[in-house]
Structure formats: structure tokens, C-alpha cells
PDB file with SEQRES, HELIX, SHEET and CRYST1 records, atoms N, CA, C and O in Angstrom:
SEQRES   1 A   85  MET LEU LYS ARG VAL LEU LYS ALA LYS LEU ARG ILE MET          
SEQRES   2 A   85  GLN GLU GLU LEU ASP LEU LEU SER CYS ASP PHE TYR LYS          
SEQRES   3 A   85  LYS ASP ASP GLU ASN ALA LYS LEU THR ALA ASN ILE ILE          
SEQRES   4 A   85  GLU LEU GLU GLU ASP ARG VAL ARG LEU GLN ARG THR VAL          
SEQRES   5 A   85  SER ILE GLN LYS THR GLN THR GLU ARG GLN LYS ALA LEU          
SEQRES   6 A   85  ALA GLU GLU SER ALA LYS LYS CYS ASN ASP LEU GLN LEU          
SEQRES   7 A   85  GLN VAL THR ALA LEU SER LYS                                  
HELIX    1 AA1 ARG A    4  MET A   13  1                                  10    
HELIX    2 AA2 GLU A   15  GLU A   40  1                                  26    
HELIX    3 AA3 GLU A   42  ARG A   45  1                                   4    
HELIX    4 AA4 LEU A   48  THR A   51  1                                   4    
HELIX    5 AA5 ARG A   61  SER A   84  1                                  24    
CRYST1    1.000    1.000    1.000  90.00  90.00  90.00 P 1           1          
ATOM      1  N   MET A   1     -23.794 -38.417  40.971  1.00  0.00           N  
ATOM      2  CA  MET A   1     -24.732 -37.615  39.873  1.00  0.00           C  
ATOM      3  C   MET A   1     -24.210 -36.435  39.489  1.00  0.00           C  
ATOM      4  O   MET A   1     -23.741 -35.929  38.469  1.00  0.00           O  
ATOM      5  N   LEU A   2     -24.524 -36.022  41.093  1.00  0.00           N  
ATOM      6  CA  LEU A   2     -24.216 -34.325  40.494  1.00  0.00           C  
ATOM      7  C   LEU A   2     -22.933 -34.109  40.559  1.00  0.00           C  
ATOM      8  O   LEU A   2     -22.668 -32.907  40.563  1.00  0.00           O  
ATOM      9  N   LYS A   3     -21.741 -35.033  40.629  1.00  0.00           N  
ATOM     10  CA  LYS A   3     -20.217 -34.575  40.064  1.00  0.00           C  
ATOM     11  C   LYS A   3     -20.375 -35.007  38.628  1.00  0.00           C  
ATOM     12  O   LYS A   3     -20.354 -34.181  37.715  1.00  0.00           O  
ATOM     13  N   ARG A   4     -20.515 -36.148  38.448  1.00  0.00           N  
ATOM     14  CA  ARG A   4     -20.840 -36.390  36.917  1.00  0.00           C  
ATOM     15  C   ARG A   4     -21.340 -35.429  36.091  1.00  0.00           C  
ATOM     16  O   ARG A   4     -20.653 -35.123  35.116  1.00  0.00           O  
ATOM     17  N   VAL A   5     -22.747 -34.697  36.325  1.00  0.00           N  
ATOM     18  CA  VAL A   5     -23.689 -33.578  35.609  1.00  0.00           C  
ATOM     19  C   VAL A   5     -21.715 -32.796  35.613  1.00  0.00           C  
ATOM     20  O   VAL A   5     -21.293 -32.508  34.493  1.00  0.00           O  
ATOM     21  N   LEU A   6     -21.007 -32.610  36.498  1.00  0.00           N  
ATOM     22  CA  LEU A   6     -20.312 -31.310  36.554  1.00  0.00           C  
ATOM     23  C   LEU A   6     -19.401 -31.370  35.890  1.00  0.00           C  
ATOM     24  O   LEU A   6     -19.022 -30.351  35.312  1.00  0.00           O  
ATOM     25  N   LYS A   7     -18.490 -33.009  35.679  1.00  0.00           N  
ATOM     26  CA  LYS A   7     -17.472 -33.084  35.313  1.00  0.00           C  
ATOM     27  C   LYS A   7     -18.016 -32.668  33.435  1.00  0.00           C  
ATOM     28  O   LYS A   7     -17.565 -31.824  32.660  1.00  0.00           O  
ATOM     29  N   ALA A   8     -19.452 -33.984  33.211  1.00  0.00           N  
ATOM     30  CA  ALA A   8     -19.358 -33.245  31.759  1.00  0.00           C  
ATOM     31  C   ALA A   8     -19.614 -32.423  31.310  1.00  0.00           C  
ATOM     32  O   ALA A   8     -19.886 -32.494  30.111  1.00  0.00           O  
ATOM     33  N   LYS A   9     -19.687 -31.063  32.041  1.00  0.00           N  
ATOM     34  CA  LYS A   9     -19.910 -29.722  32.127  1.00  0.00           C  
ATOM     35  C   LYS A   9     -18.454 -29.359  31.674  1.00  0.00           C  
ATOM     36  O   LYS A   9     -18.218 -28.780  30.614  1.00  0.00           O  
ATOM     37  N   LEU A  10     -17.439 -29.778  32.633  1.00  0.00           N  
ATOM     38  CA  LEU A  10     -16.562 -28.945  32.936  1.00  0.00           C  
ATOM     39  C   LEU A  10     -15.779 -29.695  31.206  1.00  0.00           C  
ATOM     40  O   LEU A  10     -15.085 -29.027  30.440  1.00  0.00           O  
ATOM     41  N   ARG A  11     -16.146 -31.100  31.004  1.00  0.00           N  
ATOM     42  CA  ARG A  11     -15.571 -30.991  29.800  1.00  0.00           C  
ATOM     43  C   ARG A  11     -15.829 -30.767  28.429  1.00  0.00           C  
ATOM     44  O   ARG A  11     -15.061 -30.842  27.471  1.00  0.00           O  
ATOM     45  N   ILE A  12     -17.237 -30.429  28.494  1.00  0.00           N  
ATOM     46  CA  ILE A  12     -18.068 -29.958  27.440  1.00  0.00           C  
ATOM     47  C   ILE A  12     -17.115 -28.132  27.351  1.00  0.00           C  
ATOM     48  O   ILE A  12     -16.615 -27.827  26.268  1.00  0.00           O  
ATOM     49  N   MET A  13     -16.969 -26.905  28.836  1.00  0.00           N  
ATOM     50  CA  MET A  13     -16.903 -26.275  28.908  1.00  0.00           C  
ATOM     51  C   MET A  13     -15.278 -25.954  28.256  1.00  0.00           C  
ATOM     52  O   MET A  13     -14.844 -24.880  27.837  1.00  0.00           O  
ATOM     53  N   GLN A  14     -14.488 -27.474  28.354  1.00  0.00           N  
ATOM     54  CA  GLN A  14     -12.634 -27.208  28.637  1.00  0.00           C  
ATOM     55  C   GLN A  14     -12.506 -27.414  26.742  1.00  0.00           C  
ATOM     56  O   GLN A  14     -11.401 -27.328  26.205  1.00  0.00           O  
ATOM     57  N   GLU A  15     -13.419 -27.606  26.155  1.00  0.00           N  
ATOM     58  CA  GLU A  15     -13.525 -28.127  24.937  1.00  0.00           C  
ATOM     59  C   GLU A  15     -14.248 -26.604  23.846  1.00  0.00           C  
ATOM     60  O   GLU A  15     -14.124 -26.142  22.712  1.00  0.00           O  
ATOM     61  N   GLU A  16     -14.753 -26.422  24.703  1.00  0.00           N  
ATOM     62  CA  GLU A  16     -15.343 -24.834  24.118  1.00  0.00           C  
ATOM     63  C   GLU A  16     -14.536 -24.277  24.217  1.00  0.00           C  
ATOM     64  O   GLU A  16     -14.435 -23.339  23.426  1.00  0.00           O  
ATOM     65  N   LEU A  17     -13.598 -24.453  25.093  1.00  0.00           N  
ATOM     66  CA  LEU A  17     -12.432 -23.129  25.419  1.00  0.00           C  
ATOM     67  C   LEU A  17     -11.146 -23.785  24.465  1.00  0.00           C  
ATOM     68  O   LEU A  17     -10.819 -23.055  23.529  1.00  0.00           O  
ATOM     69  N   ASP A  18     -10.563 -24.776  24.569  1.00  0.00           N  
ATOM     70  CA  ASP A  18      -9.930 -25.057  23.233  1.00  0.00           C  
ATOM     71  C   ASP A  18     -10.525 -24.567  22.143  1.00  0.00           C  
ATOM     72  O   ASP A  18      -9.777 -23.751  21.603  1.00  0.00           O  
ATOM     73  N   LEU A  19     -11.773 -24.731  21.449  1.00  0.00           N  
ATOM     74  CA  LEU A  19     -12.157 -24.224  20.259  1.00  0.00           C  
ATOM     75  C   LEU A  19     -11.730 -22.719  20.066  1.00  0.00           C  
ATOM     76  O   LEU A  19     -11.016 -22.300  19.155  1.00  0.00           O  
ATOM     77  N   LEU A  20     -12.347 -21.910  21.182  1.00  0.00           N  
ATOM     78  CA  LEU A  20     -11.945 -20.589  20.772  1.00  0.00           C  
ATOM     79  C   LEU A  20     -10.644 -20.143  21.572  1.00  0.00           C  
ATOM     80  O   LEU A  20     -10.170 -19.029  21.800  1.00  0.00           O  
ATOM     81  N   SER A  21     -10.294 -21.273  21.871  1.00  0.00           N  
ATOM     82  CA  SER A  21      -8.372 -21.046  21.840  1.00  0.00           C  
ATOM     83  C   SER A  21      -7.577 -20.604  20.682  1.00  0.00           C  
ATOM     84  O   SER A  21      -6.836 -19.644  20.474  1.00  0.00           O  
ATOM     85  N   CYS A  22      -8.209 -22.220  19.595  1.00  0.00           N  
ATOM     86  CA  CYS A  22      -8.092 -22.249  18.367  1.00  0.00           C  
ATOM     87  C   CYS A  22      -7.962 -20.511  17.535  1.00  0.00           C  
ATOM     88  O   CYS A  22      -7.166 -19.726  17.020  1.00  0.00           O  
ATOM     89  N   ASP A  23      -9.369 -20.709  17.893  1.00  0.00           N  
ATOM     90  CA  ASP A  23     -10.098 -19.331  16.663  1.00  0.00           C  
ATOM     91  C   ASP A  23      -8.936 -18.265  17.350  1.00  0.00           C  
ATOM     92  O   ASP A  23      -8.310 -17.725  16.438  1.00  0.00           O  
ATOM     93  N   PHE A  24      -8.524 -17.861  18.569  1.00  0.00           N  
ATOM     94  CA  PHE A  24      -7.845 -17.276  19.172  1.00  0.00           C  
ATOM     95  C   PHE A  24      -6.932 -16.256  18.026  1.00  0.00           C  
ATOM     96  O   PHE A  24      -7.078 -15.160  17.485  1.00  0.00           O  
ATOM     97  N   TYR A  25      -5.503 -17.830  18.054  1.00  0.00           N  
ATOM     98  CA  TYR A  25      -5.036 -18.034  17.749  1.00  0.00           C  
ATOM     99  C   TYR A  25      -4.778 -17.632  15.717  1.00  0.00           C  
ATOM    100  O   TYR A  25      -4.067 -16.862  15.071  1.00  0.00           O  
ATOM    101  N   LYS A  26      -5.730 -18.584  15.426  1.00  0.00           N  
ATOM    102  CA  LYS A  26      -5.954 -18.134  13.800  1.00  0.00           C  
ATOM    103  C   LYS A  26      -6.008 -16.927  13.713  1.00  0.00           C  
ATOM    104  O   LYS A  26      -5.220 -16.337  12.975  1.00  0.00           O  
ATOM    105  N   LYS A  27      -6.973 -16.245  14.462  1.00  0.00           N  
ATOM    106  CA  LYS A  27      -7.265 -14.652  14.141  1.00  0.00           C  
ATOM    107  C   LYS A  27      -5.458 -13.941  14.593  1.00  0.00           C  
ATOM    108  O   LYS A  27      -4.605 -13.456  13.850  1.00  0.00           O  
ATOM    109  N   ASP A  28      -5.456 -14.104  15.644  1.00  0.00           N  
ATOM    110  CA  ASP A  28      -4.084 -13.730  15.736  1.00  0.00           C  
ATOM    111  C   ASP A  28      -3.274 -13.885  14.629  1.00  0.00           C  
ATOM    112  O   ASP A  28      -2.962 -12.953  13.888  1.00  0.00           O  
ATOM    113  N   ASP A  29      -2.922 -15.030  14.491  1.00  0.00           N  
ATOM    114  CA  ASP A  29      -2.326 -14.973  12.958  1.00  0.00           C  
ATOM    115  C   ASP A  29      -2.554 -14.534  11.964  1.00  0.00           C  
ATOM    116  O   ASP A  29      -1.667 -14.750  11.138  1.00  0.00           O  
ATOM    117  N   GLU A  30      -3.335 -14.007  11.635  1.00  0.00           N  
ATOM    118  CA  GLU A  30      -4.247 -13.690  10.159  1.00  0.00           C  
ATOM    119  C   GLU A  30      -4.339 -12.049  10.385  1.00  0.00           C  
ATOM    120  O   GLU A  30      -4.696 -11.350   9.436  1.00  0.00           O  
ATOM    121  N   ASN A  31      -3.955 -11.353  11.872  1.00  0.00           N  
ATOM    122  CA  ASN A  31      -4.074 -10.084  12.152  1.00  0.00           C  
ATOM    123  C   ASN A  31      -2.420  -9.728  12.159  1.00  0.00           C  
ATOM    124  O   ASN A  31      -2.063  -8.570  11.939  1.00  0.00           O  
ATOM    125  N   ALA A  32      -1.405 -10.829  12.435  1.00  0.00           N  
ATOM    126  CA  ALA A  32       0.000 -10.387  12.262  1.00  0.00           C  
ATOM    127  C   ALA A  32       0.326 -10.490  10.418  1.00  0.00           C  
ATOM    128  O   ALA A  32       1.214  -9.890   9.813  1.00  0.00           O  
ATOM    129  N   LYS A  33      -0.326 -11.092  10.053  1.00  0.00           N  
ATOM    130  CA  LYS A  33      -0.493 -10.772   8.698  1.00  0.00           C  
ATOM    131  C   LYS A  33      -0.565 -10.063   7.582  1.00  0.00           C  
ATOM    132  O   LYS A  33       0.173  -9.801   6.632  1.00  0.00           O  
ATOM    133  N   LEU A  34      -2.156  -9.704   8.106  1.00  0.00           N  
ATOM    134  CA  LEU A  34      -2.423  -8.250   7.776  1.00  0.00           C  
ATOM    135  C   LEU A  34      -1.447  -6.860   8.085  1.00  0.00           C  
ATOM    136  O   LEU A  34      -0.796  -6.179   7.293  1.00  0.00           O  
ATOM    137  N   THR A  35      -1.587  -6.761   9.255  1.00  0.00           N  
ATOM    138  CA  THR A  35      -0.184  -6.053   9.917  1.00  0.00           C  
ATOM    139  C   THR A  35       1.479  -5.358   9.008  1.00  0.00           C  
ATOM    140  O   THR A  35       1.989  -4.260   8.788  1.00  0.00           O  
ATOM    141  N   ALA A  36       1.728  -6.559   8.786  1.00  0.00           N  
ATOM    142  CA  ALA A  36       2.990  -6.874   7.864  1.00  0.00           C  
ATOM    143  C   ALA A  36       2.600  -6.618   6.881  1.00  0.00           C  
ATOM    144  O   ALA A  36       3.034  -5.515   6.548  1.00  0.00           O  
ATOM    145  N   ASN A  37       1.424  -7.416   5.531  1.00  0.00           N  
ATOM    146  CA  ASN A  37       0.600  -6.415   4.317  1.00  0.00           C  
ATOM    147  C   ASN A  37       0.898  -5.147   4.710  1.00  0.00           C  
ATOM    148  O   ASN A  37       1.798  -4.456   4.233  1.00  0.00           O  
ATOM    149  N   ILE A  38       0.007  -4.781   5.738  1.00  0.00           N  
ATOM    150  CA  ILE A  38       0.137  -3.139   6.097  1.00  0.00           C  
ATOM    151  C   ILE A  38       1.428  -2.591   6.155  1.00  0.00           C  
ATOM    152  O   ILE A  38       1.313  -1.468   6.646  1.00  0.00           O  
ATOM    153  N   ILE A  39       2.439  -2.802   5.930  1.00  0.00           N  
ATOM    154  CA  ILE A  39       3.302  -2.383   6.659  1.00  0.00           C  
ATOM    155  C   ILE A  39       4.667  -2.126   4.717  1.00  0.00           C  
ATOM    156  O   ILE A  39       5.429  -1.293   4.226  1.00  0.00           O  
ATOM    157  N   GLU A  40       4.008  -3.752   4.369  1.00  0.00           N  
ATOM    158  CA  GLU A  40       4.579  -3.374   3.048  1.00  0.00           C  
ATOM    159  C   GLU A  40       4.286  -2.809   1.962  1.00  0.00           C  
ATOM    160  O   GLU A  40       5.088  -2.589   1.055  1.00  0.00           O  
ATOM    161  N   LEU A  41       2.545  -2.389   1.966  1.00  0.00           N  
ATOM    162  CA  LEU A  41       1.747  -1.543   1.241  1.00  0.00           C  
ATOM    163  C   LEU A  41       2.326  -0.002   1.319  1.00  0.00           C  
ATOM    164  O   LEU A  41       2.762   0.654   0.373  1.00  0.00           O  
ATOM    165  N   GLU A  42       2.204   0.438   2.819  1.00  0.00           N  
ATOM    166  CA  GLU A  42       3.233   1.918   3.135  1.00  0.00           C  
ATOM    167  C   GLU A  42       3.560   2.536   2.448  1.00  0.00           C  
ATOM    168  O   GLU A  42       3.404   3.648   1.944  1.00  0.00           O  
ATOM    169  N   GLU A  43       4.693   0.728   2.406  1.00  0.00           N  
ATOM    170  CA  GLU A  43       6.260   1.091   2.221  1.00  0.00           C  
ATOM    171  C   GLU A  43       6.571   1.520   0.627  1.00  0.00           C  
ATOM    172  O   GLU A  43       7.458   2.200   0.113  1.00  0.00           O  
ATOM    173  N   ASP A  44       5.477   0.834   0.123  1.00  0.00           N  
ATOM    174  CA  ASP A  44       5.531   1.080  -1.252  1.00  0.00           C  
ATOM    175  C   ASP A  44       4.640   2.019  -2.339  1.00  0.00           C  
ATOM    176  O   ASP A  44       4.911   2.196  -3.527  1.00  0.00           O  
ATOM    177  N   ARG A  45       3.403   2.613  -1.519  1.00  0.00           N  
ATOM    178  CA  ARG A  45       3.103   3.546  -0.687  1.00  0.00           C  
ATOM    179  C   ARG A  45       4.041   4.514  -1.466  1.00  0.00           C  
ATOM    180  O   ARG A  45       3.995   4.752  -2.673  1.00  0.00           O  
ATOM    181  N   VAL A  46       4.981   5.071  -0.461  1.00  0.00           N  
ATOM    182  CA  VAL A  46       5.495   5.991  -0.211  1.00  0.00           C  
ATOM    183  C   VAL A  46       7.245   5.722  -1.417  1.00  0.00           C  
ATOM    184  O   VAL A  46       8.294   6.361  -1.497  1.00  0.00           O  
ATOM    185  N   ARG A  47       6.901   4.903  -1.881  1.00  0.00           N  
ATOM    186  CA  ARG A  47       8.046   4.362  -2.827  1.00  0.00           C  
ATOM    187  C   ARG A  47       7.462   5.268  -4.220  1.00  0.00           C  
ATOM    188  O   ARG A  47       8.075   5.972  -5.022  1.00  0.00           O  
ATOM    189  N   LEU A  48       6.396   5.004  -4.140  1.00  0.00           N  
ATOM    190  CA  LEU A  48       5.522   5.456  -5.658  1.00  0.00           C  
ATOM    191  C   LEU A  48       5.511   6.487  -5.391  1.00  0.00           C  
ATOM    192  O   LEU A  48       6.205   7.244  -6.070  1.00  0.00           O  
ATOM    193  N   GLN A  49       4.762   7.002  -4.331  1.00  0.00           N  
ATOM    194  CA  GLN A  49       5.000   9.038  -4.635  1.00  0.00           C  
ATOM    195  C   GLN A  49       6.477   9.728  -4.602  1.00  0.00           C  
ATOM    196  O   GLN A  49       6.870  10.833  -4.977  1.00  0.00           O  
ATOM    197  N   ARG A  50       7.155   8.574  -3.975  1.00  0.00           N  
ATOM    198  CA  ARG A  50       8.587   9.760  -4.385  1.00  0.00           C  
ATOM    199  C   ARG A  50       8.634   9.421  -6.057  1.00  0.00           C  
ATOM    200  O   ARG A  50       9.045  10.361  -6.737  1.00  0.00           O  
ATOM    201  N   THR A  51       8.289   8.280  -6.733  1.00  0.00           N  
ATOM    202  CA  THR A  51       8.774   8.241  -7.996  1.00  0.00           C  
ATOM    203  C   THR A  51       7.480   9.563  -8.796  1.00  0.00           C  
ATOM    204  O   THR A  51       7.757  10.435  -9.619  1.00  0.00           O  
ATOM    205  N   VAL A  52       6.558   9.357  -8.378  1.00  0.00           N  
ATOM    206  CA  VAL A  52       5.679  10.533  -9.588  1.00  0.00           C  
ATOM    207  C   VAL A  52       5.629  11.562  -8.839  1.00  0.00           C  
ATOM    208  O   VAL A  52       4.552  12.159  -8.862  1.00  0.00           O  
ATOM    209  N   SER A  53       6.620  12.068  -8.026  1.00  0.00           N  
ATOM    210  CA  SER A  53       7.048  13.383  -7.814  1.00  0.00           C  
ATOM    211  C   SER A  53       8.321  14.058  -8.806  1.00  0.00           C  
ATOM    212  O   SER A  53       8.458  15.163  -9.332  1.00  0.00           O  
ATOM    213  N   ILE A  54       9.272  12.653  -8.768  1.00  0.00           N  
ATOM    214  CA  ILE A  54      10.335  13.307  -9.684  1.00  0.00           C  
ATOM    215  C   ILE A  54       9.812  12.582 -10.766  1.00  0.00           C  
ATOM    216  O   ILE A  54      10.811  11.951 -11.111  1.00  0.00           O  
ATOM    217  N   GLN A  55       8.679  12.165 -11.732  1.00  0.00           N  
ATOM    218  CA  GLN A  55       8.248  11.652 -12.534  1.00  0.00           C  
ATOM    219  C   GLN A  55       7.761  13.362 -12.882  1.00  0.00           C  
ATOM    220  O   GLN A  55       8.423  13.973 -13.722  1.00  0.00           O  
ATOM    221  N   LYS A  56       6.653  14.019 -12.228  1.00  0.00           N  
ATOM    222  CA  LYS A  56       6.229  14.982 -12.128  1.00  0.00           C  
ATOM    223  C   LYS A  56       7.520  16.082 -12.889  1.00  0.00           C  
ATOM    224  O   LYS A  56       7.765  16.252 -14.083  1.00  0.00           O  
ATOM    225  N   THR A  57       7.942  16.481 -12.094  1.00  0.00           N  
ATOM    226  CA  THR A  57       9.897  17.111 -11.935  1.00  0.00           C  
ATOM    227  C   THR A  57      10.115  17.154 -13.232  1.00  0.00           C  
ATOM    228  O   THR A  57       9.726  18.156 -13.832  1.00  0.00           O  
ATOM    229  N   GLN A  58      10.830  16.012 -14.019  1.00  0.00           N  
ATOM    230  CA  GLN A  58      10.783  15.886 -15.207  1.00  0.00           C  
ATOM    231  C   GLN A  58      10.078  15.767 -16.044  1.00  0.00           C  
ATOM    232  O   GLN A  58      10.452  15.228 -17.086  1.00  0.00           O  
ATOM    233  N   THR A  59       8.913  16.192 -15.896  1.00  0.00           N  
ATOM    234  CA  THR A  59       7.413  16.657 -17.194  1.00  0.00           C  
ATOM    235  C   THR A  59       8.254  17.349 -17.188  1.00  0.00           C  
ATOM    236  O   THR A  59       9.227  17.267 -17.936  1.00  0.00           O  
ATOM    237  N   GLU A  60       7.950  18.726 -15.796  1.00  0.00           N  
ATOM    238  CA  GLU A  60       8.002  20.130 -15.638  1.00  0.00           C  
ATOM    239  C   GLU A  60       8.967  20.750 -17.015  1.00  0.00           C  
ATOM    240  O   GLU A  60       8.764  21.444 -18.011  1.00  0.00           O  
ATOM    241  N   ARG A  61      10.360  19.873 -16.236  1.00  0.00           N  
ATOM    242  CA  ARG A  61      11.617  20.410 -16.905  1.00  0.00           C  
ATOM    243  C   ARG A  61      11.049  19.769 -18.790  1.00  0.00           C  
ATOM    244  O   ARG A  61      11.255  20.375 -19.841  1.00  0.00           O  
ATOM    245  N   GLN A  62      10.540  18.805 -18.666  1.00  0.00           N  
ATOM    246  CA  GLN A  62      10.454  18.384 -20.528  1.00  0.00           C  
ATOM    247  C   GLN A  62      10.018  19.745 -21.838  1.00  0.00           C  
ATOM    248  O   GLN A  62      10.258  20.155 -22.973  1.00  0.00           O  
ATOM    249  N   LYS A  63       8.801  20.079 -19.943  1.00  0.00           N  
ATOM    250  CA  LYS A  63       7.218  21.064 -21.051  1.00  0.00           C  
ATOM    251  C   LYS A  63       8.338  22.666 -21.107  1.00  0.00           C  
ATOM    252  O   LYS A  63       8.183  23.557 -21.943  1.00  0.00           O  
ATOM    253  N   ALA A  64       9.277  22.671 -20.138  1.00  0.00           N  
ATOM    254  CA  ALA A  64      10.021  23.853 -19.993  1.00  0.00           C  
ATOM    255  C   ALA A  64      10.956  23.945 -21.107  1.00  0.00           C  
ATOM    256  O   ALA A  64      11.206  25.013 -21.666  1.00  0.00           O  
ATOM    257  N   LEU A  65      11.625  22.493 -21.525  1.00  0.00           N  
ATOM    258  CA  LEU A  65      12.744  22.758 -23.129  1.00  0.00           C  
ATOM    259  C   LEU A  65      11.640  22.430 -24.201  1.00  0.00           C  
ATOM    260  O   LEU A  65      11.841  23.058 -25.240  1.00  0.00           O  
ATOM    261  N   ALA A  66      10.898  21.889 -24.225  1.00  0.00           N  
ATOM    262  CA  ALA A  66       9.505  22.049 -25.392  1.00  0.00           C  
ATOM    263  C   ALA A  66       9.173  23.163 -25.288  1.00  0.00           C  
ATOM    264  O   ALA A  66       8.952  23.300 -26.491  1.00  0.00           O  
ATOM    265  N   GLU A  67       8.872  24.373 -24.773  1.00  0.00           N  
ATOM    266  CA  GLU A  67       8.189  25.654 -24.662  1.00  0.00           C  
ATOM    267  C   GLU A  67       9.628  26.201 -25.267  1.00  0.00           C  
ATOM    268  O   GLU A  67       9.447  26.937 -26.238  1.00  0.00           O  
ATOM    269  N   GLU A  68      10.796  26.040 -24.969  1.00  0.00           N  
ATOM    270  CA  GLU A  68      11.861  27.314 -25.591  1.00  0.00           C  
ATOM    271  C   GLU A  68      12.497  26.647 -26.681  1.00  0.00           C  
ATOM    272  O   GLU A  68      13.199  27.199 -27.528  1.00  0.00           O  
ATOM    273  N   SER A  69      12.187  25.302 -26.612  1.00  0.00           N  
ATOM    274  CA  SER A  69      12.346  25.077 -28.748  1.00  0.00           C  
ATOM    275  C   SER A  69      11.764  25.614 -29.735  1.00  0.00           C  
ATOM    276  O   SER A  69      12.133  25.915 -30.870  1.00  0.00           O  
ATOM    277  N   ALA A  70      10.156  25.758 -28.794  1.00  0.00           N  
ATOM    278  CA  ALA A  70       9.206  26.255 -29.827  1.00  0.00           C  
ATOM    279  C   ALA A  70       9.910  27.857 -29.626  1.00  0.00           C  
ATOM    280  O   ALA A  70       8.997  28.238 -30.358  1.00  0.00           O  
ATOM    281  N   LYS A  71      10.290  28.487 -29.472  1.00  0.00           N  
ATOM    282  CA  LYS A  71      10.463  29.730 -28.676  1.00  0.00           C  
ATOM    283  C   LYS A  71      11.564  30.018 -30.217  1.00  0.00           C  
ATOM    284  O   LYS A  71      11.608  30.836 -31.135  1.00  0.00           O  
ATOM    285  N   LYS A  72      12.267  28.898 -29.817  1.00  0.00           N  
ATOM    286  CA  LYS A  72      13.652  29.140 -30.963  1.00  0.00           C  
ATOM    287  C   LYS A  72      13.140  28.816 -31.897  1.00  0.00           C  
ATOM    288  O   LYS A  72      12.918  29.614 -32.808  1.00  0.00           O  
ATOM    289  N   CYS A  73      12.859  27.765 -31.941  1.00  0.00           N  
ATOM    290  CA  CYS A  73      12.371  27.865 -33.404  1.00  0.00           C  
ATOM    291  C   CYS A  73      11.253  28.535 -34.249  1.00  0.00           C  
ATOM    292  O   CYS A  73      10.903  28.040 -35.320  1.00  0.00           O  
ATOM    293  N   ASN A  74      10.496  30.086 -33.565  1.00  0.00           N  
ATOM    294  CA  ASN A  74       9.563  30.641 -34.115  1.00  0.00           C  
ATOM    295  C   ASN A  74      10.379  31.846 -34.585  1.00  0.00           C  
ATOM    296  O   ASN A  74      10.250  32.456 -35.646  1.00  0.00           O  
ATOM    297  N   ASP A  75      11.250  32.072 -33.583  1.00  0.00           N  
ATOM    298  CA  ASP A  75      12.450  33.257 -33.401  1.00  0.00           C  
ATOM    299  C   ASP A  75      13.343  32.643 -35.012  1.00  0.00           C  
ATOM    300  O   ASP A  75      13.618  33.542 -35.807  1.00  0.00           O  
ATOM    301  N   LEU A  76      13.762  31.130 -35.430  1.00  0.00           N  
ATOM    302  CA  LEU A  76      13.965  31.168 -36.576  1.00  0.00           C  
ATOM    303  C   LEU A  76      13.571  31.235 -37.503  1.00  0.00           C  
ATOM    304  O   LEU A  76      14.134  31.656 -38.513  1.00  0.00           O  
ATOM    305  N   GLN A  77      12.381  30.791 -37.382  1.00  0.00           N  
ATOM    306  CA  GLN A  77      11.489  31.360 -38.661  1.00  0.00           C  
ATOM    307  C   GLN A  77      11.318  32.585 -38.762  1.00  0.00           C  
ATOM    308  O   GLN A  77      11.345  32.949 -39.937  1.00  0.00           O  
ATOM    309  N   LEU A  78      11.075  33.762 -37.697  1.00  0.00           N  
ATOM    310  CA  LEU A  78      11.256  34.544 -37.846  1.00  0.00           C  
ATOM    311  C   LEU A  78      12.354  35.500 -38.935  1.00  0.00           C  
ATOM    312  O   LEU A  78      12.179  36.457 -39.689  1.00  0.00           O  
ATOM    313  N   GLN A  79      13.385  34.765 -38.591  1.00  0.00           N  
ATOM    314  CA  GLN A  79      14.775  35.576 -39.262  1.00  0.00           C  
ATOM    315  C   GLN A  79      14.644  34.921 -40.843  1.00  0.00           C  
ATOM    316  O   GLN A  79      14.852  35.412 -41.953  1.00  0.00           O  
ATOM    317  N   VAL A  80      14.303  33.891 -40.496  1.00  0.00           N  
ATOM    318  CA  VAL A  80      14.092  32.924 -42.615  1.00  0.00           C  
ATOM    319  C   VAL A  80      13.288  33.658 -43.011  1.00  0.00           C  
ATOM    320  O   VAL A  80      13.446  33.901 -44.207  1.00  0.00           O  
ATOM    321  N   THR A  81      12.200  34.307 -42.415  1.00  0.00           N  
ATOM    322  CA  THR A  81      11.321  34.901 -43.548  1.00  0.00           C  
ATOM    323  C   THR A  81      11.738  36.253 -43.535  1.00  0.00           C  
ATOM    324  O   THR A  81      11.276  37.044 -44.358  1.00  0.00           O  
ATOM    325  N   ALA A  82      12.799  36.694 -42.445  1.00  0.00           N  
ATOM    326  CA  ALA A  82      13.219  38.655 -42.767  1.00  0.00           C  
ATOM    327  C   ALA A  82      14.078  38.112 -44.026  1.00  0.00           C  
ATOM    328  O   ALA A  82      13.933  38.644 -45.126  1.00  0.00           O  
ATOM    329  N   LEU A  83      15.064  36.933 -43.815  1.00  0.00           N  
ATOM    330  CA  LEU A  83      16.177  36.829 -44.576  1.00  0.00           C  
ATOM    331  C   LEU A  83      15.899  36.663 -45.946  1.00  0.00           C  
ATOM    332  O   LEU A  83      16.537  37.282 -46.798  1.00  0.00           O  
ATOM    333  N   SER A  84      14.765  35.674 -46.295  1.00  0.00           N  
ATOM    334  CA  SER A  84      13.923  35.431 -47.456  1.00  0.00           C  
ATOM    335  C   SER A  84      13.581  37.235 -48.028  1.00  0.00           C  
ATOM    336  O   SER A  84      13.913  37.502 -49.183  1.00  0.00           O  
ATOM    337  N   LYS A  85      13.267  37.778 -47.608  1.00  0.00           N  
ATOM    338  CA  LYS A  85      12.362  39.462 -47.730  1.00  0.00           C  
ATOM    339  C   LYS A  85      13.669  40.193 -48.385  1.00  0.00           C  
ATOM    340  O   LYS A  85      13.624  41.387 -48.682  1.00  0.00           O  
TER     341      LYS A  85                                                      
END                                                                             
């Protein structure tokens, strides 16, 4: 009688262990996928930061060129006004 009870308990514990083991491997797979996703996102972040940096540099260059063009335009306006007089 005790032997049957112990065997039943053992079978139940084995089933629980199998379920927990299955859950563990599912979670492990999910963890691996999430880790790969994190790595990919980090690479994207670094790439986007580089792109932003390049765009900032280009924007600053364009602003400088625009200011220089505006200054030349003002100088030419003054020359035209002076020549008109």
C-alpha cells in the first residue's frame, strides 16, 4: 500500500518536473530571443546616433553657408544702393 502511494507521488512529481522543465526551456528560448533583440536594437541605436551626428554636422554647415550667403547678399545690396546714388 505504501509502495503504491509513493509510486503515485513519484509519478505526480515527475509530471510536475516535466512541466517545469518544459516551462524552463520555453523561458530560456524566449530569453535568448529577447537578448538577440536587445543586441539588434543596440546596433540600431548606435547606427542612428551616427546618422544624427552626421546630420547635425551637415545642418551646422548649411547654416554657416546660409549666413555667409545672407552677408554677401547684404553687402551686394549696400553696393547696389551706393552705386544707385
